[in-house]
mmCIF file of C-alpha atoms in Angstrom:
data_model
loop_
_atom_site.group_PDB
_atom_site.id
_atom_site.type_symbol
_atom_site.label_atom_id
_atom_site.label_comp_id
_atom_site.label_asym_id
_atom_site.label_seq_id
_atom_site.Cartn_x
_atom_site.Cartn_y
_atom_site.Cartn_z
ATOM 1 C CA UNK R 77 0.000 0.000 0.000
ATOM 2 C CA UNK R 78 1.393 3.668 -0.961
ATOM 3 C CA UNK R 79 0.879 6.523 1.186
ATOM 4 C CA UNK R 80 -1.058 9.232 -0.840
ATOM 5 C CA UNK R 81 -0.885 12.892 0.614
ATOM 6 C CA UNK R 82 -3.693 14.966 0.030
ATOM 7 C CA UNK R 83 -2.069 18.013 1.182
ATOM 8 C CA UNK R 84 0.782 19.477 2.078
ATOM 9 C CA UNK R 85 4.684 17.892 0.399
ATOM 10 C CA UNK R 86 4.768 15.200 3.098
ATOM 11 C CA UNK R 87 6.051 12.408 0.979
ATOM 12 C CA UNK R 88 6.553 9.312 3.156
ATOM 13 C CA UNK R 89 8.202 6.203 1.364
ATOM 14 C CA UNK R 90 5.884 3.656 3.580
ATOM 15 C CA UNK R 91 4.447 4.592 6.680
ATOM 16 C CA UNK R 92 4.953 2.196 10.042
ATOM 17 C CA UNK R 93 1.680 2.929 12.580
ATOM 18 C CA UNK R 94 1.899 1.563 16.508
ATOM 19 C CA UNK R 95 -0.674 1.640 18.500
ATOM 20 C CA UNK R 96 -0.183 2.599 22.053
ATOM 21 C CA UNK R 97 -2.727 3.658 25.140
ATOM 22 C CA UNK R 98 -1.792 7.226 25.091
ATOM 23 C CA UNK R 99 0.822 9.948 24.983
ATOM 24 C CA UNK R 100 1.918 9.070 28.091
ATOM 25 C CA UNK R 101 2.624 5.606 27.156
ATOM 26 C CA UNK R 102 4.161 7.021 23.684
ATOM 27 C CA UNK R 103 6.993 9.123 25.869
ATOM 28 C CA UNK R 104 7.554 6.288 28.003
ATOM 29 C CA UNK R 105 8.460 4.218 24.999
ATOM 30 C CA UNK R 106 10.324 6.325 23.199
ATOM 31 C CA UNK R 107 12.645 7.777 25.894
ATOM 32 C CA UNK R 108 13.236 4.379 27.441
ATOM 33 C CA UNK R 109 16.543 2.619 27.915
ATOM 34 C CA UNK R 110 15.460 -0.660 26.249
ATOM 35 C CA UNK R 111 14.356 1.729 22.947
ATOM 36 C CA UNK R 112 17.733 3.632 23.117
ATOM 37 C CA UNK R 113 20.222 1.756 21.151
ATOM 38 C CA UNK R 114 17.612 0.627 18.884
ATOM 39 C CA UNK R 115 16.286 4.598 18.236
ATOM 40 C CA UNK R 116 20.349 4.954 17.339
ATOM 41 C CA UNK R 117 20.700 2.314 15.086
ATOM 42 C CA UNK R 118 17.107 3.646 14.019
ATOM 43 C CA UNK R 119 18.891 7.226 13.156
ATOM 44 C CA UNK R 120 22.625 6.363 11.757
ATOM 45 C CA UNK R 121 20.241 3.867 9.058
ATOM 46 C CA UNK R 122 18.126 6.184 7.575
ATOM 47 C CA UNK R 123 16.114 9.410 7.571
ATOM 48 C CA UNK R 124 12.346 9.770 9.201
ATOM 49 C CA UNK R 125 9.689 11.668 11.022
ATOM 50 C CA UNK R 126 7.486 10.698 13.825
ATOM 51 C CA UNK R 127 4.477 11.700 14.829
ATOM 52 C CA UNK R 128 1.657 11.261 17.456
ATOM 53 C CA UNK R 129 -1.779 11.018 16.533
ATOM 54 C CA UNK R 130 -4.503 11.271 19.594
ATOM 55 C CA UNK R 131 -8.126 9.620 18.936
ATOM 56 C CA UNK R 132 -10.842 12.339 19.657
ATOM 57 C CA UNK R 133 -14.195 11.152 20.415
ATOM 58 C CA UNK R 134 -16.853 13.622 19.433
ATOM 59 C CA UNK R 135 -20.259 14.111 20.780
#
């Protein structure tokens, strides 16, 4: 499946989603010291861009 932007120049090669329980739980992760020498090896192999997205329930 291709990623297809519909606006903006974001052009993402493939897109990787995880799911996690919230922000919180996002931080946690990511600043870690289990994640840390993979988030290295993550950066020296190639360029990317994370972001969070938070599920909004409206009324």
């Amino acid at each position: 499946m291709q990623p297809v932007n519909y606006e903006g120049i974001w052009q993402p090669n493939f897109v990787v989603v995880l799911e996690f329980p919230s922000k919180e739980a996002v931080k946690r992760f990511h600043d870690s010291p289990e994640y840390e020498p993979l988030k290295k090896m993550r950066f020296g192999a190639a360029r990317s861009n994370g972001i969070v997205v938070v599920e909004t329930r409206f009324a």
